[in-house]
Amino acid sequence: MKICNKLNLPKPFVSAVTREYEYKEKQYSVTTILKDIREILLTRRHHNEIEQDVADMIWLIFGTAVHKVLEDSEEENVELKEEHFSEEVFNGYKLSGQADLYNAKEKMVIDYKTCSAWKVVFDDWEDYRKQLLMYAWAFKKMGFEVEKGQIVAVIKDHSKTKAKVDKDYPKYPVYKKTFEFKDKDFEEIEKFIIDKFKEIEKYENIPDEELPICSEESRWNTGDKFAVKKKGNKRALKVYDTLEEANEHIEKDENLELEIRKGEDKKCLEYCSCCEFCDYWKQNYENKEEQYE
């Protein structure tokens, strides 16, 4: 990856986000296989061409700093820190990763995260749960007893004022979310892991433009909206989430018309590092950035 420094930030900032990383054949990390196949393979194929600016990676520095402080701190006798694993899954393909902490007494894997307060407010943990479950699955393969997983999240935008007035808002700038894992959970995650590696094997040598398009969910698509307008007007009278609601409105007045406003792919627009090598992004967003700013 090429690191740019448009703001000419001091060298320590650049050093903090620079990683000397070489991909290992047939080895993929837990966080990688959570992504869709197109993003996985485009990122790997074009790793040395992808550019990112230091200023856009500031929160990576923050997250790394949190992990470093906790990594250097003393753990309990029943705890094991930074245990790395590489488990063969399918046809020579390996899953790799590193849980931040394992507690033998609680039979629990623990992972540290930095997040926004909205993660807590909306109880939006499925991606982290799936990551934890893969760690737990790998630890069980290594002979550890695992029954639970826990996220310890440092909330980087916490507001004491909001915490005082909103009962749903996190009270402290750190939050713990614990998951119980059953046999069924481990069976489901093992199937997910194997299926993902089968998919990787299937598409590994397929040209970029023939890779499956990422799902709407993975693209963080906002969903189509349906605007009801008076014929000839630009401004909408009302915007609906469903076509059915919009049609019901239009049926009441023959002077009304429907405008479909396509949903935006927020990840493609703002957070996908390999987008410049993706023909979907080129067709939909290249040379159109200004209209989305």
GROMACS .gro file of C-alpha atoms in nm:
model
  293
    1MET     CA    1   0.000   0.000   0.000
    2LYS     CA    2   0.121   0.349  -0.089
    3ILE     CA    3   0.091   0.600   0.195
    4CYS     CA    4   0.033   0.964   0.095
    5ASN     CA    5   0.074   1.268   0.320
    6LYS     CA    6  -0.119   1.555   0.163
    7LEU     CA    7  -0.120   1.758   0.486
    8ASN     CA    8   0.254   1.707   0.537
    9LEU     CA    9   0.195   1.568   0.885
   10PRO     CA   10   0.502   1.490   1.101
   11LYS     CA   11   0.685   1.166   1.024
   12PRO     CA   12   0.560   0.983   1.339
   13PHE     CA   13   0.208   1.003   1.195
   14VAL     CA   14   0.327   0.841   0.873
   15SER     CA   15   0.525   0.575   1.057
   16ALA     CA   16   0.227   0.490   1.278
   17VAL     CA   17   0.011   0.390   0.980
   18THR     CA   18   0.281   0.231   0.765
   19ARG     CA   19   0.270  -0.147   0.762
   20GLU     CA   20   0.521  -0.379   0.599
   21TYR     CA   21   0.284  -0.659   0.515
   22GLU     CA   22   0.317  -0.951   0.278
   23TYR     CA   23   0.020  -1.169   0.197
   24LYS     CA   24   0.068  -1.540   0.252
   25GLU     CA   25  -0.064  -1.774  -0.014
   26LYS     CA   26  -0.396  -1.931   0.081
   27GLN     CA   27  -0.402  -1.752   0.418
   28TYR     CA   28  -0.672  -1.499   0.503
   29SER     CA   29  -0.748  -1.320   0.828
   30VAL     CA   30  -1.073  -1.324   1.025
   31THR     CA   31  -1.139  -0.957   0.947
   32THR     CA   32  -1.072  -1.016   0.578
   33ILE     CA   33  -1.319  -1.299   0.525
   34LEU     CA   34  -1.596  -1.091   0.681
   35LYS     CA   35  -1.584  -0.885   0.360
   36ASP     CA   36  -1.738  -0.972   0.024
   37ILE     CA   37  -1.532  -1.165  -0.229
   38ARG     CA   38  -1.477  -0.871  -0.467
   39GLU     CA   39  -1.329  -0.649  -0.196
   40ILE     CA   40  -1.118  -0.937  -0.061
   41LEU     CA   41  -0.957  -1.023  -0.394
   42LEU     CA   42  -0.924  -0.669  -0.535
   43THR     CA   43  -0.752  -0.555  -0.216
   44ARG     CA   44  -0.507  -0.846  -0.229
   45ARG     CA   45  -0.439  -0.820  -0.603
   46HIS     CA   46  -0.380  -0.445  -0.602
   47HIS     CA   47  -0.225  -0.406  -0.258
   48ASN     CA   48   0.091  -0.239  -0.390
   49GLU     CA   49  -0.110   0.006  -0.602
   50ILE     CA   50  -0.369   0.118  -0.348
   51GLU     CA   51  -0.311   0.466  -0.206
   52GLN     CA   52  -0.431   0.600   0.127
   53ASP     CA   53  -0.364   0.931   0.292
   54VAL     CA   54  -0.235   0.959   0.647
   55ALA     CA   55  -0.509   1.209   0.733
   56ASP     CA   56  -0.775   0.948   0.644
   57MET     CA   57  -0.610   0.693   0.876
   58ILE     CA   58  -0.608   0.893   1.198
   59TRP     CA   59  -0.857   0.663   1.370
   60LEU     CA   60  -0.631   0.371   1.284
   61ILE     CA   61  -0.362   0.543   1.493
   62PHE     CA   62  -0.610   0.588   1.777
   63GLY     CA   63  -0.715   0.221   1.766
   64THR     CA   64  -0.355   0.103   1.747
   65ALA     CA   65  -0.263   0.319   2.046
   66VAL     CA   66  -0.545   0.172   2.256
   67HIS     CA   67  -0.436  -0.181   2.169
   68LYS     CA   68  -0.070  -0.104   2.239
   69VAL     CA   69  -0.138   0.034   2.587
   70LEU     CA   70  -0.353  -0.266   2.679
   71GLU     CA   71  -0.109  -0.511   2.524
   72ASP     CA   72   0.174  -0.376   2.740
   73SER     CA   73  -0.037  -0.389   3.057
   74GLU     CA   74  -0.031  -0.679   3.301
   75GLU     CA   75  -0.297  -0.948   3.267
   76GLU     CA   76  -0.448  -1.176   3.534
   77ASN     CA   77  -0.304  -1.525   3.596
   78VAL     CA   78  -0.606  -1.680   3.423
   79GLU     CA   79  -0.567  -1.458   3.115
   80LEU     CA   80  -0.367  -1.501   2.797
   81LYS     CA   81  -0.286  -1.200   2.578
   82GLU     CA   82  -0.242  -1.161   2.204
   83GLU     CA   83  -0.266  -1.531   2.115
   84HIS     CA   84  -0.213  -1.566   1.738
   85PHE     CA   85  -0.357  -1.856   1.541
   86SER     CA   86  -0.344  -1.998   1.190
   87GLU     CA   87  -0.592  -2.281   1.138
   88GLU     CA   88  -0.620  -2.485   0.818
   89VAL     CA   89  -0.980  -2.486   0.704
   90PHE     CA   90  -1.025  -2.620   0.352
   91ASN     CA   91  -0.800  -2.753   0.077
   92GLY     CA   92  -0.487  -2.585   0.220
   93TYR     CA   93  -0.659  -2.253   0.294
   94LYS     CA   94  -0.590  -2.112   0.639
   95LEU     CA   95  -0.774  -1.874   0.867
   96SER     CA   96  -0.550  -1.646   1.073
   97GLY     CA   97  -0.613  -1.398   1.349
   98GLN     CA   98  -0.529  -1.277   1.694
   99ALA     CA   99  -0.767  -1.230   1.986
  100ASP     CA  100  -0.667  -0.958   2.230
  101LEU     CA  101  -0.734  -1.165   2.542
  102TYR     CA  102  -0.846  -1.510   2.652
  103ASN     CA  103  -0.985  -1.566   3.001
  104ALA     CA  104  -0.958  -1.932   3.105
  105LYS     CA  105  -1.177  -1.889   3.413
  106GLU     CA  106  -1.461  -1.731   3.218
  107LYS     CA  107  -1.392  -1.948   2.908
  108MET     CA  108  -1.415  -1.629   2.707
  109VAL     CA  109  -1.232  -1.459   2.420
  110ILE     CA  110  -1.212  -1.081   2.447
  111ASP     CA  111  -1.149  -0.825   2.176
  112TYR     CA  112  -1.082  -0.452   2.218
  113LYS     CA  113  -1.250  -0.209   1.980
  114THR     CA  114  -1.284   0.162   1.926
  115CYS     CA  115  -1.627   0.269   1.805
  116SER     CA  116  -1.880   0.550   1.793
  117ALA     CA  117  -2.153   0.590   2.051
  118TRP     CA  118  -2.410   0.498   1.788
  119LYS     CA  119  -2.277   0.142   1.786
  120VAL     CA  120  -2.405   0.114   2.142
  121VAL     CA  121  -2.723   0.318   2.094
  122PHE     CA  122  -2.838   0.102   1.801
  123ASP     CA  123  -2.705  -0.219   1.959
  124ASP     CA  124  -2.525  -0.284   1.629
  125TRP     CA  125  -2.286  -0.568   1.713
  126GLU     CA  126  -2.339  -0.841   1.454
  127ASP     CA  127  -2.011  -0.781   1.268
  128TYR     CA  128  -1.814  -0.786   1.594
  129ARG     CA  129  -2.006  -1.090   1.718
  130LYS     CA  130  -1.918  -1.281   1.402
  131GLN     CA  131  -1.551  -1.185   1.438
  132LEU     CA  132  -1.549  -1.298   1.803
  133LEU     CA  133  -1.720  -1.623   1.712
  134MET     CA  134  -1.447  -1.700   1.459
  135TYR     CA  135  -1.183  -1.635   1.725
  136ALA     CA  136  -1.373  -1.865   1.962
  137TRP     CA  137  -1.399  -2.134   1.692
  138ALA     CA  138  -1.022  -2.118   1.631
  139PHE     CA  139  -0.942  -2.129   2.003
  140LYS     CA  140  -1.158  -2.439   2.041
  141LYS     CA  141  -0.964  -2.597   1.753
  142MET     CA  142  -0.645  -2.525   1.950
  143GLY     CA  143  -0.784  -2.702   2.257
  144PHE     CA  144  -0.912  -2.408   2.464
  145GLU     CA  145  -1.254  -2.414   2.626
  146VAL     CA  146  -1.465  -2.128   2.494
  147GLU     CA  147  -1.825  -2.052   2.581
  148LYS     CA  148  -1.840  -1.674   2.552
  149GLY     CA  149  -1.705  -1.375   2.366
  150GLN     CA  150  -1.681  -1.016   2.481
  151ILE     CA  151  -1.623  -0.682   2.311
  152VAL     CA  152  -1.466  -0.409   2.524
  153ALA     CA  153  -1.534  -0.095   2.323
  154VAL     CA  154  -1.371   0.243   2.379
  155ILE     CA  155  -1.619   0.506   2.259
  156LYS     CA  156  -1.419   0.772   2.080
  157ASP     CA  157  -1.702   1.030   2.051
  158HIS     CA  158  -1.863   0.985   2.392
  159SER     CA  159  -2.055   1.282   2.531
  160LYS     CA  160  -2.110   1.321   2.906
  161THR     CA  161  -2.392   1.564   2.835
  162LYS     CA  162  -2.585   1.313   2.624
  163ALA     CA  163  -2.520   1.042   2.881
  164LYS     CA  164  -2.699   1.252   3.144
  165VAL     CA  165  -3.014   1.314   2.942
  166ASP     CA  166  -3.057   1.005   2.721
  167LYS     CA  167  -3.125   0.671   2.892
  168ASP     CA  168  -3.026   0.479   2.575
  169TYR     CA  169  -2.692   0.654   2.545
  170PRO     CA  170  -2.385   0.480   2.699
  171LYS     CA  171  -2.312   0.615   3.046
  172TYR     CA  172  -1.933   0.577   3.023
  173PRO     CA  173  -1.678   0.611   2.741
  174VAL     CA  174  -1.617   0.236   2.756
  175TYR     CA  175  -1.876  -0.036   2.702
  176LYS     CA  176  -1.878  -0.415   2.739
  177LYS     CA  177  -2.090  -0.641   2.519
  178THR     CA  178  -2.091  -1.013   2.598
  179PHE     CA  179  -2.217  -1.301   2.383
  180GLU     CA  180  -2.297  -1.659   2.483
  181PHE     CA  181  -2.186  -1.915   2.223
  182LYS     CA  182  -2.372  -2.245   2.179
  183ASP     CA  183  -2.287  -2.555   1.974
  184LYS     CA  184  -2.520  -2.432   1.699
  185ASP     CA  185  -2.324  -2.104   1.678
  186PHE     CA  186  -1.998  -2.292   1.624
  187GLU     CA  187  -2.158  -2.513   1.359
  188GLU     CA  188  -2.290  -2.210   1.172
  189ILE     CA  189  -1.964  -2.018   1.185
  190GLU     CA  190  -1.765  -2.320   1.066
  191LYS     CA  191  -1.998  -2.348   0.766
  192PHE     CA  192  -1.956  -1.975   0.700
  193ILE     CA  193  -1.574  -2.005   0.710
  194ILE     CA  194  -1.562  -2.311   0.483
  195ASP     CA  195  -1.809  -2.157   0.236
  196LYS     CA  196  -1.605  -1.837   0.223
  197PHE     CA  197  -1.285  -2.023   0.142
  198LYS     CA  198  -1.464  -2.225  -0.126
  199GLU     CA  199  -1.580  -1.896  -0.275
  200ILE     CA  200  -1.226  -1.756  -0.263
  201GLU     CA  201  -1.094  -2.066  -0.440
  202LYS     CA  202  -1.367  -2.037  -0.705
  203TYR     CA  203  -1.291  -1.673  -0.791
  204GLU     CA  204  -0.919  -1.647  -0.710
  205ASN     CA  205  -0.814  -1.651  -1.076
  206ILE     CA  206  -1.119  -1.479  -1.224
  207PRO     CA  207  -1.056  -1.134  -1.388
  208ASP     CA  208  -1.138  -0.828  -1.175
  209GLU     CA  209  -1.442  -0.725  -1.375
  210GLU     CA  210  -1.598  -1.073  -1.350
  211LEU     CA  211  -1.591  -1.088  -0.970
  212PRO     CA  212  -1.938  -1.081  -0.805
  213ILE     CA  213  -2.056  -0.733  -0.712
  214CYS     CA  214  -2.057  -0.672  -0.337
  215SER     CA  215  -2.401  -0.699  -0.176
  216GLU     CA  216  -2.606  -0.388  -0.102
  217GLU     CA  217  -2.553  -0.450   0.268
  218SER     CA  218  -2.174  -0.467   0.224
  219ARG     CA  219  -2.180  -0.153   0.011
  220TRP     CA  220  -2.376   0.020   0.292
  221ASN     CA  221  -2.643   0.109   0.039
  222THR     CA  222  -2.893   0.362   0.175
  223GLY     CA  223  -3.180   0.207  -0.023
  224ASP     CA  224  -3.390   0.359  -0.300
  225LYS     CA  225  -3.631   0.638  -0.210
  226PHE     CA  226  -3.953   0.722  -0.392
  227ALA     CA  227  -4.035   1.089  -0.434
  228VAL     CA  228  -4.386   1.212  -0.513
  229LYS     CA  229  -4.386   1.543  -0.704
  230LYS     CA  230  -4.624   1.765  -0.888
  231LYS     CA  231  -4.563   1.717  -1.260
  232GLY     CA  232  -4.296   1.956  -1.383
  233ASN     CA  233  -4.171   2.043  -1.033
  234LYS     CA  234  -3.824   1.956  -0.903
  235ARG     CA  235  -3.909   1.964  -0.532
  236ALA     CA  236  -4.081   1.659  -0.386
  237LEU     CA  237  -4.405   1.686  -0.193
  238LYS     CA  238  -4.306   1.378   0.005
  239VAL     CA  239  -4.037   1.109  -0.010
  240TYR     CA  240  -4.130   0.749   0.076
  241ASP     CA  241  -3.923   0.447   0.170
  242THR     CA  242  -4.142   0.206  -0.030
  243LEU     CA  243  -4.286   0.210  -0.380
  244GLU     CA  244  -4.626   0.097  -0.250
  245GLU     CA  245  -4.662   0.405  -0.026
  246ALA     CA  246  -4.561   0.637  -0.308
  247ASN     CA  247  -4.809   0.479  -0.552
  248GLU     CA  248  -5.091   0.513  -0.299
  249HIS     CA  249  -5.018   0.885  -0.280
  250ILE     CA  250  -5.002   0.929  -0.659
  251GLU     CA  251  -5.332   0.748  -0.716
  252LYS     CA  252  -5.510   1.029  -0.531
  253ASP     CA  253  -5.409   1.302  -0.778
  254GLU     CA  254  -5.347   1.271  -1.154
  255ASN     CA  255  -5.121   1.577  -1.142
  256LEU     CA  256  -4.861   1.389  -0.940
  257GLU     CA  257  -4.566   1.187  -1.068
  258LEU     CA  258  -4.309   0.948  -0.922
  259GLU     CA  259  -3.933   0.996  -0.914
  260ILE     CA  260  -3.710   0.705  -0.804
  261ARG     CA  261  -3.400   0.825  -0.621
  262LYS     CA  262  -3.136   0.555  -0.625
  263GLY     CA  263  -2.968   0.472  -0.297
  264GLU     CA  264  -2.603   0.562  -0.244
  265ASP     CA  265  -2.331   0.310  -0.168
  266LYS     CA  266  -2.170   0.480   0.130
  267LYS     CA  267  -1.880   0.237   0.157
  268CYS     CA  268  -1.796   0.264  -0.214
  269LEU     CA  269  -1.805   0.642  -0.190
  270GLU     CA  270  -1.608   0.694   0.130
  271TYR     CA  271  -1.452   0.384   0.283
  272CYS     CA  272  -1.347   0.127   0.020
  273SER     CA  273  -0.969   0.132  -0.032
  274CYS     CA  274  -0.981  -0.075  -0.354
  275CYS     CA  275  -1.264   0.117  -0.525
  276GLU     CA  276  -1.041   0.256  -0.804
  277PHE     CA  277  -0.985  -0.100  -0.925
  278CYS     CA  278  -1.355  -0.189  -0.920
  279ASP     CA  279  -1.556  -0.154  -1.242
  280TYR     CA  280  -1.880  -0.115  -1.041
  281TRP     CA  281  -1.734   0.195  -0.873
  282LYS     CA  282  -1.603   0.326  -1.205
  283GLN     CA  283  -1.941   0.291  -1.372
  284ASN     CA  284  -2.139   0.443  -1.088
  285TYR     CA  285  -1.915   0.690  -0.910
  286GLU     CA  286  -1.596   0.775  -1.098
  287ASN     CA  287  -1.609   1.139  -1.213
  288LYS     CA  288  -1.925   1.187  -1.005
  289GLU     CA  289  -1.767   1.250  -0.666
  290GLU     CA  290  -1.869   1.618  -0.659
  291GLN     CA  291  -2.242   1.542  -0.665
  292TYR     CA  292  -2.200   1.326  -0.353
  293GLU     CA  293  -1.999   1.578  -0.151
   0.00000   0.00000   0.00000
